[in-house]
Short mmCIF file of C-alpha atoms in Angstrom, two decimals:
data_model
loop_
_atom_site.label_atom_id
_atom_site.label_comp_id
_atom_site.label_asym_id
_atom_site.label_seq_id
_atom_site.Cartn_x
_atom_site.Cartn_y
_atom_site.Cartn_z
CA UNK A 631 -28.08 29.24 1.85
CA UNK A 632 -28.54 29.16 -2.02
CA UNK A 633 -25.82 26.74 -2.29
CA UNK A 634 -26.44 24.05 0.17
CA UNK A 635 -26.25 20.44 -0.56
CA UNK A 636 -29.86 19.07 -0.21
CA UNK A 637 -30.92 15.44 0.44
CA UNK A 638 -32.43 14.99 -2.53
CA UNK A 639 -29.61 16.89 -4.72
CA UNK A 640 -27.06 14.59 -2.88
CA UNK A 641 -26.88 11.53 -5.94
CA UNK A 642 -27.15 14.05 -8.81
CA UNK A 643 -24.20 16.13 -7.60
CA UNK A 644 -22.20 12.84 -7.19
CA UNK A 645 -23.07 12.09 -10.39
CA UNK A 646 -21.92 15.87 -11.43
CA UNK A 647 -18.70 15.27 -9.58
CA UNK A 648 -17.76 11.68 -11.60
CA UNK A 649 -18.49 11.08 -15.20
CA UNK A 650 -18.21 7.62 -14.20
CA UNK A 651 -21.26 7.74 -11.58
CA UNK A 652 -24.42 6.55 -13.67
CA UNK A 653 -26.77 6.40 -10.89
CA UNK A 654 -27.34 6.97 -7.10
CA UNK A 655 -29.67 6.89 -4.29
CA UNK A 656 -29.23 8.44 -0.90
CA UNK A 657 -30.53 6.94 2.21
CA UNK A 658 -31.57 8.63 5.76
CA UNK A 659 -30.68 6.57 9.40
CA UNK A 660 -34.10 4.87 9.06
CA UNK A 661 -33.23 3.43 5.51
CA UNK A 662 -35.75 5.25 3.98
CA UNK A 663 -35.15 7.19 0.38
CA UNK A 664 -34.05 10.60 0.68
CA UNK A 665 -32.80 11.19 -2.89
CA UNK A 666 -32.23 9.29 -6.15
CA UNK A 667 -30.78 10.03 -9.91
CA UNK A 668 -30.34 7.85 -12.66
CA UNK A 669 -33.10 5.33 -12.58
CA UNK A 670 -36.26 6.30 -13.44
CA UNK A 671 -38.78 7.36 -10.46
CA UNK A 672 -40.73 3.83 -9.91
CA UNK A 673 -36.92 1.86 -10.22
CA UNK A 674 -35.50 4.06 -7.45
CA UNK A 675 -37.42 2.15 -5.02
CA UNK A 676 -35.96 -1.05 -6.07
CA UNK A 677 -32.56 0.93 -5.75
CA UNK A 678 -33.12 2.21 -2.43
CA UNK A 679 -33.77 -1.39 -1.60
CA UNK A 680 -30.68 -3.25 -3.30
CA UNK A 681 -28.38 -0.22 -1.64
CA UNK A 682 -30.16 -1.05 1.97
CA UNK A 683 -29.29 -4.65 1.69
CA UNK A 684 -26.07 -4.36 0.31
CA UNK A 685 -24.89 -3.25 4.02
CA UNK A 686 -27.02 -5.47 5.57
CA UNK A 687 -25.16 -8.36 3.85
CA UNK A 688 -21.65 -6.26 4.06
CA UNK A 689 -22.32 -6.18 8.13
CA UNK A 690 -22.93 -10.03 7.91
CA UNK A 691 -19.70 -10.39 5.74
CA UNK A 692 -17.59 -8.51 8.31
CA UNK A 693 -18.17 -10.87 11.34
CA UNK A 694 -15.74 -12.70 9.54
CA UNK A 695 -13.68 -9.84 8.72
CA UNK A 696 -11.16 -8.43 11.32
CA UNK A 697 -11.19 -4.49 11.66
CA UNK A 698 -13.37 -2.34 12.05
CA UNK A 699 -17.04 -1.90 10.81
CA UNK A 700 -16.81 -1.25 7.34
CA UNK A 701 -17.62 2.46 6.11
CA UNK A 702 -17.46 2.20 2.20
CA UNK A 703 -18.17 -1.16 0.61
CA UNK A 704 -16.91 -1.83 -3.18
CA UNK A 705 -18.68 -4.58 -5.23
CA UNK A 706 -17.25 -4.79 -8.79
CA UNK A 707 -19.29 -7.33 -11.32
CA UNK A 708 -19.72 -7.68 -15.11
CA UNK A 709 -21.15 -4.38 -16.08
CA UNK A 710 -20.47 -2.58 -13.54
CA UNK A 711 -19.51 -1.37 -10.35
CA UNK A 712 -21.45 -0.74 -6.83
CA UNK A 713 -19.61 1.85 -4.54
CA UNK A 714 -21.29 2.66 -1.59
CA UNK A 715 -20.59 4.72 1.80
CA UNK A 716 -22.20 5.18 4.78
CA UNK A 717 -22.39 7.62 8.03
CA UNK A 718 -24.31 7.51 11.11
CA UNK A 719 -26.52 9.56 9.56
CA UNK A 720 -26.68 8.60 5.17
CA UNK A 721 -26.23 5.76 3.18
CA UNK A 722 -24.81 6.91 -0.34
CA UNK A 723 -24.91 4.29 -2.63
CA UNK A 724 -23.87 4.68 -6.45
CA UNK A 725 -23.62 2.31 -9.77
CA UNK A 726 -20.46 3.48 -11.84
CA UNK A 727 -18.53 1.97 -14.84
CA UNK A 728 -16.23 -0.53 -14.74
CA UNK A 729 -13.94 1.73 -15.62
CA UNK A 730 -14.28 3.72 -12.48
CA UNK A 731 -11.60 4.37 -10.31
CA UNK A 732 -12.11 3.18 -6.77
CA UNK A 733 -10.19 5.54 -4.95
CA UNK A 734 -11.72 8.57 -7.00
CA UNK A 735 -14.96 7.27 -7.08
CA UNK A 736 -15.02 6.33 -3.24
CA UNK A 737 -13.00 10.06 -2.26
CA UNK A 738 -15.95 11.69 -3.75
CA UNK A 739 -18.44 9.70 -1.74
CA UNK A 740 -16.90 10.53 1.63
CA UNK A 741 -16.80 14.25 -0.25
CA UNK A 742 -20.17 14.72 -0.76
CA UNK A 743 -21.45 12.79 2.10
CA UNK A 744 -19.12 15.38 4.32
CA UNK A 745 -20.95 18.41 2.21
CA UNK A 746 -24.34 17.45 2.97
CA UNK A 747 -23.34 16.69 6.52
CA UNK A 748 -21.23 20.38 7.16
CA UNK A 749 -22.86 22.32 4.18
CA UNK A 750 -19.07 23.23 2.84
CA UNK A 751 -19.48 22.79 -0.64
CA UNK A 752 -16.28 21.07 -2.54
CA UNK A 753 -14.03 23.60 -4.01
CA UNK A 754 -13.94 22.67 -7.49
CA UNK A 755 -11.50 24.29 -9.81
CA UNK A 756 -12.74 26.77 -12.67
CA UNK A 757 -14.41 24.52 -15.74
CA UNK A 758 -12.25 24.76 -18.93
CA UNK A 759 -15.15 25.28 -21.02
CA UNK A 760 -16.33 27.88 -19.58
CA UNK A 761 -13.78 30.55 -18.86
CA UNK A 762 -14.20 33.96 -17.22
CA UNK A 763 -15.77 36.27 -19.61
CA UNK A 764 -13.53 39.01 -18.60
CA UNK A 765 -10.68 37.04 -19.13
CA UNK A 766 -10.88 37.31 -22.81
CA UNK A 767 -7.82 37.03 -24.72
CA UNK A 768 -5.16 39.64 -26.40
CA UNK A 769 -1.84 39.04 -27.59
CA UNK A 770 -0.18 40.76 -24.71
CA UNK A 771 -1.86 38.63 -21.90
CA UNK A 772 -0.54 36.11 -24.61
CA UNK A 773 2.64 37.31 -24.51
CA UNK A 774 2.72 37.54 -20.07
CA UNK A 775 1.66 33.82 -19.94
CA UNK A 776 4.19 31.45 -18.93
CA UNK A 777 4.70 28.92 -22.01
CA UNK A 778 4.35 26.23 -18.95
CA UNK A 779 1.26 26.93 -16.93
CA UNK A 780 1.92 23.91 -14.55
CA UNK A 781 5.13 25.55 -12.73
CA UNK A 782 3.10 28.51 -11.94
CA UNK A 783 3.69 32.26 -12.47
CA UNK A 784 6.79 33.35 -12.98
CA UNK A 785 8.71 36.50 -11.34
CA UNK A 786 8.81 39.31 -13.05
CA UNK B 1147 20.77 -23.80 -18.83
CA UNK B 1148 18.56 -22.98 -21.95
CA UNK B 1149 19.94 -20.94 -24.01
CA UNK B 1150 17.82 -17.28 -24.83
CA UNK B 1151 16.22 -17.88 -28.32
CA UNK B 1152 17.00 -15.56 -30.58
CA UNK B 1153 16.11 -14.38 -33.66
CA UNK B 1154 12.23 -14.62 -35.56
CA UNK B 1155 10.80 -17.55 -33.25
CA UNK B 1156 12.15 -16.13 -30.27
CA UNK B 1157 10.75 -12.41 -30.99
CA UNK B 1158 7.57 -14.07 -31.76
CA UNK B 1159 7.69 -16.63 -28.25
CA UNK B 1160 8.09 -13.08 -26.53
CA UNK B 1161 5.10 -11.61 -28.22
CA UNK B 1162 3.07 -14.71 -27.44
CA UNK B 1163 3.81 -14.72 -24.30
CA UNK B 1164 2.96 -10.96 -23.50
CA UNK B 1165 -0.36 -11.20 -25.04
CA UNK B 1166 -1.20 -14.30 -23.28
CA UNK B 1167 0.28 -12.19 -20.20
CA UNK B 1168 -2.19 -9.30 -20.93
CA UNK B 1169 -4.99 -12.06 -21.00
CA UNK B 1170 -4.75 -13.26 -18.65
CA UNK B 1171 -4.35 -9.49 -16.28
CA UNK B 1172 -7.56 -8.87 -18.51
CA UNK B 1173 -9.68 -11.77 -16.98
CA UNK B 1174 -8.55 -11.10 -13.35
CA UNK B 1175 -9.63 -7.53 -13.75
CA UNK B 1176 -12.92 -8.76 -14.76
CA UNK B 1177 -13.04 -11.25 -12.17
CA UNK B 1178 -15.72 -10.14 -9.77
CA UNK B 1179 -14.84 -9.48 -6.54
CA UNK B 1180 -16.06 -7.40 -3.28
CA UNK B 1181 -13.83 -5.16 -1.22
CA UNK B 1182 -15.04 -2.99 2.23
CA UNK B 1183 -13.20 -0.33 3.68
CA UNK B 1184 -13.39 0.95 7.32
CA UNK B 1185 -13.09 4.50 9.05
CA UNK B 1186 -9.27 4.72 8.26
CA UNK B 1187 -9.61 3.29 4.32
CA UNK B 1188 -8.30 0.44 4.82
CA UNK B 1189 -9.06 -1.91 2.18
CA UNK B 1190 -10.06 -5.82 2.98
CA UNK B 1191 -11.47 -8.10 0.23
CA UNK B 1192 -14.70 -10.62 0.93
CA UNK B 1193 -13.49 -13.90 0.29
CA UNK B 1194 -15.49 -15.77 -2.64
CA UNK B 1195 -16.42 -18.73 0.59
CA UNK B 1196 -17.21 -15.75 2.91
CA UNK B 1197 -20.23 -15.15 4.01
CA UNK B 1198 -22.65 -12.46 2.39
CA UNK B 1199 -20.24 -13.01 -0.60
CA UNK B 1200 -23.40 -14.11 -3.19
CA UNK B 1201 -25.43 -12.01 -1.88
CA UNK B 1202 -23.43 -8.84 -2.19
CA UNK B 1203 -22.46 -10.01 -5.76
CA UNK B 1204 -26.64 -10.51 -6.21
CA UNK B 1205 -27.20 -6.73 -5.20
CA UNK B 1206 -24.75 -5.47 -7.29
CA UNK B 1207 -25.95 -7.26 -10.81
CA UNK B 1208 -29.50 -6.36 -10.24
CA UNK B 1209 -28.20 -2.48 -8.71
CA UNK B 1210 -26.53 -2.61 -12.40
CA UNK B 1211 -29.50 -3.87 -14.19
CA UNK B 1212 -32.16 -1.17 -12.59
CA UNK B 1213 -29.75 1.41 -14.24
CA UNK B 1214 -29.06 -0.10 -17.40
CA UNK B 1215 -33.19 -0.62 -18.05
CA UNK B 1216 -33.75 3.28 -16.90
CA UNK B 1217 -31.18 4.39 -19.44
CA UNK B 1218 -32.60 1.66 -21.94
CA UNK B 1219 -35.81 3.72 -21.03
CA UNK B 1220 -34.98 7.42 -21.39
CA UNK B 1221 -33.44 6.98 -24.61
CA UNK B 1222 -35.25 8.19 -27.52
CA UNK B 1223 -35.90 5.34 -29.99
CA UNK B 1224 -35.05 6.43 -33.28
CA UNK B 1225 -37.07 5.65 -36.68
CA UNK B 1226 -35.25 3.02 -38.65
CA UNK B 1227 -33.10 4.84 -41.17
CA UNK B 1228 -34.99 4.47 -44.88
CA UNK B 1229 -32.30 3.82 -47.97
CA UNK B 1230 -30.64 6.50 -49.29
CA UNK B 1231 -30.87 5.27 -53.00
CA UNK B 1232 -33.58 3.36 -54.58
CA UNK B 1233 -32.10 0.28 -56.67
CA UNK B 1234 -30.65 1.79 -59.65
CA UNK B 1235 -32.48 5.29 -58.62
CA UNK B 1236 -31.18 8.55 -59.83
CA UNK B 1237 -28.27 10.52 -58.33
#
């Protein structure tokens, strides 16, 4: 299928998803690099690396951590902030702003992590910028619209 | 009791005191600090004494640092802008 969710498309449609996202790597079960974007191509080895160990040292944090084992991991510091979610199968790690949002930012981790694991893509609603080219405007379409989109159509 | 200031030092003791308010919920957001999450999203936050605290914090700076020298990389460096207008040059 045209549209499936590679491995190695995985961290630049994250970084599609958030404008906050500046970089990602993907890992496999073994730990190996199955996809990067955002760091230049001898770096991403160094960033497979850093996201490896960050749940190598998040496993050794939980042991004094009740619950259960830890599935997404947030780490914020000066410049930045490290989000990063596993499965049995990927390790998705990402470096956003600051100014991230953690529940955004970690929802569309688990959402693209679940697309590359079922091949459903994310619905995604229609970009602005781009609208429908047979949608092109009159005054009466004008006229039908409701003056507040929001509350939906109205009856006629 | 104390009485509720009022008037020009009191308006400005409540201004002071929402800045230094705002300050300070400034610094604790840029506190550092490490949070994990398990299958149901629930949130619990790494203790600075924990263990694997550092090192987590570690990861993260230099995670930050590969992607601030890759963008430092791709972008373009631009020629040093020459002056518009010679001393005393013509219009």
């Amino acid at each position: 299928m045209a549209g499936t969710l590679t491995p190695e498309r995985t961290a630049r449609r994250l970084c599609e998803l958030s404008a906050d996202a500046r970089a990602g790597v993907l890992l496999d079960a073994a730990g190996a690099p199955a996809g990067f974007h955002g760091v230049t191509r001898d770096r991403s080895g160094d960033l497979a690396q850093l996201a490896r160990a960050t749940f190598e040292a998040v496993d050794r944090a939980h042991r004094d951590i009740p619950g259960g084992p830890p599935e997404q991991v947030e780490i914020q510091v000066d410049r930045g902030t490290v989000y990063a979610s596993r499965t049995p199968t990927w390790t998705l790690a990402v470096v956003a702003r600051r100014t991230a949002l953690s529940s955004l930012m970690l929802m569309d981790l688990r959402a693209v992590l679940g697309e590359l694991e079922s091949g459903a893509p994310i619905r995604r609603s229609v970009s602005a910028a781009a609208p429908p080219a047979e949608a092109e405007a009159s005054e009466e379409a004008a006229a039908g619209e409701s003056p507040v989109p929001e509350l939906g159509v109205e009856d006629q | 009791m104390r009485e509720k200031r009022k008037g020009p030092i009191g308006r400005a003791a409540g201004l002071a005191g929402g800045v230094a308010a705002t300050v300070r919920r400034m610094q604790r957001e840029r506190e550092p600090r490490v949070l994990v999450y398990d299958e149901t999203g629930y949130a619990r936050l790494v203790q600075p004494d924990g263990r694997g605290y550092e090192r987590l914090l570690q990861t993260a700076e230099r995670m930050v640092e590969l992607v601030d020298e890759s963008e430092a990389e791709a972008k373009p460096r631009r020629p040093r802008a020459r002056r518009a207008d010679p001393p005393g040059g013509a219009e």
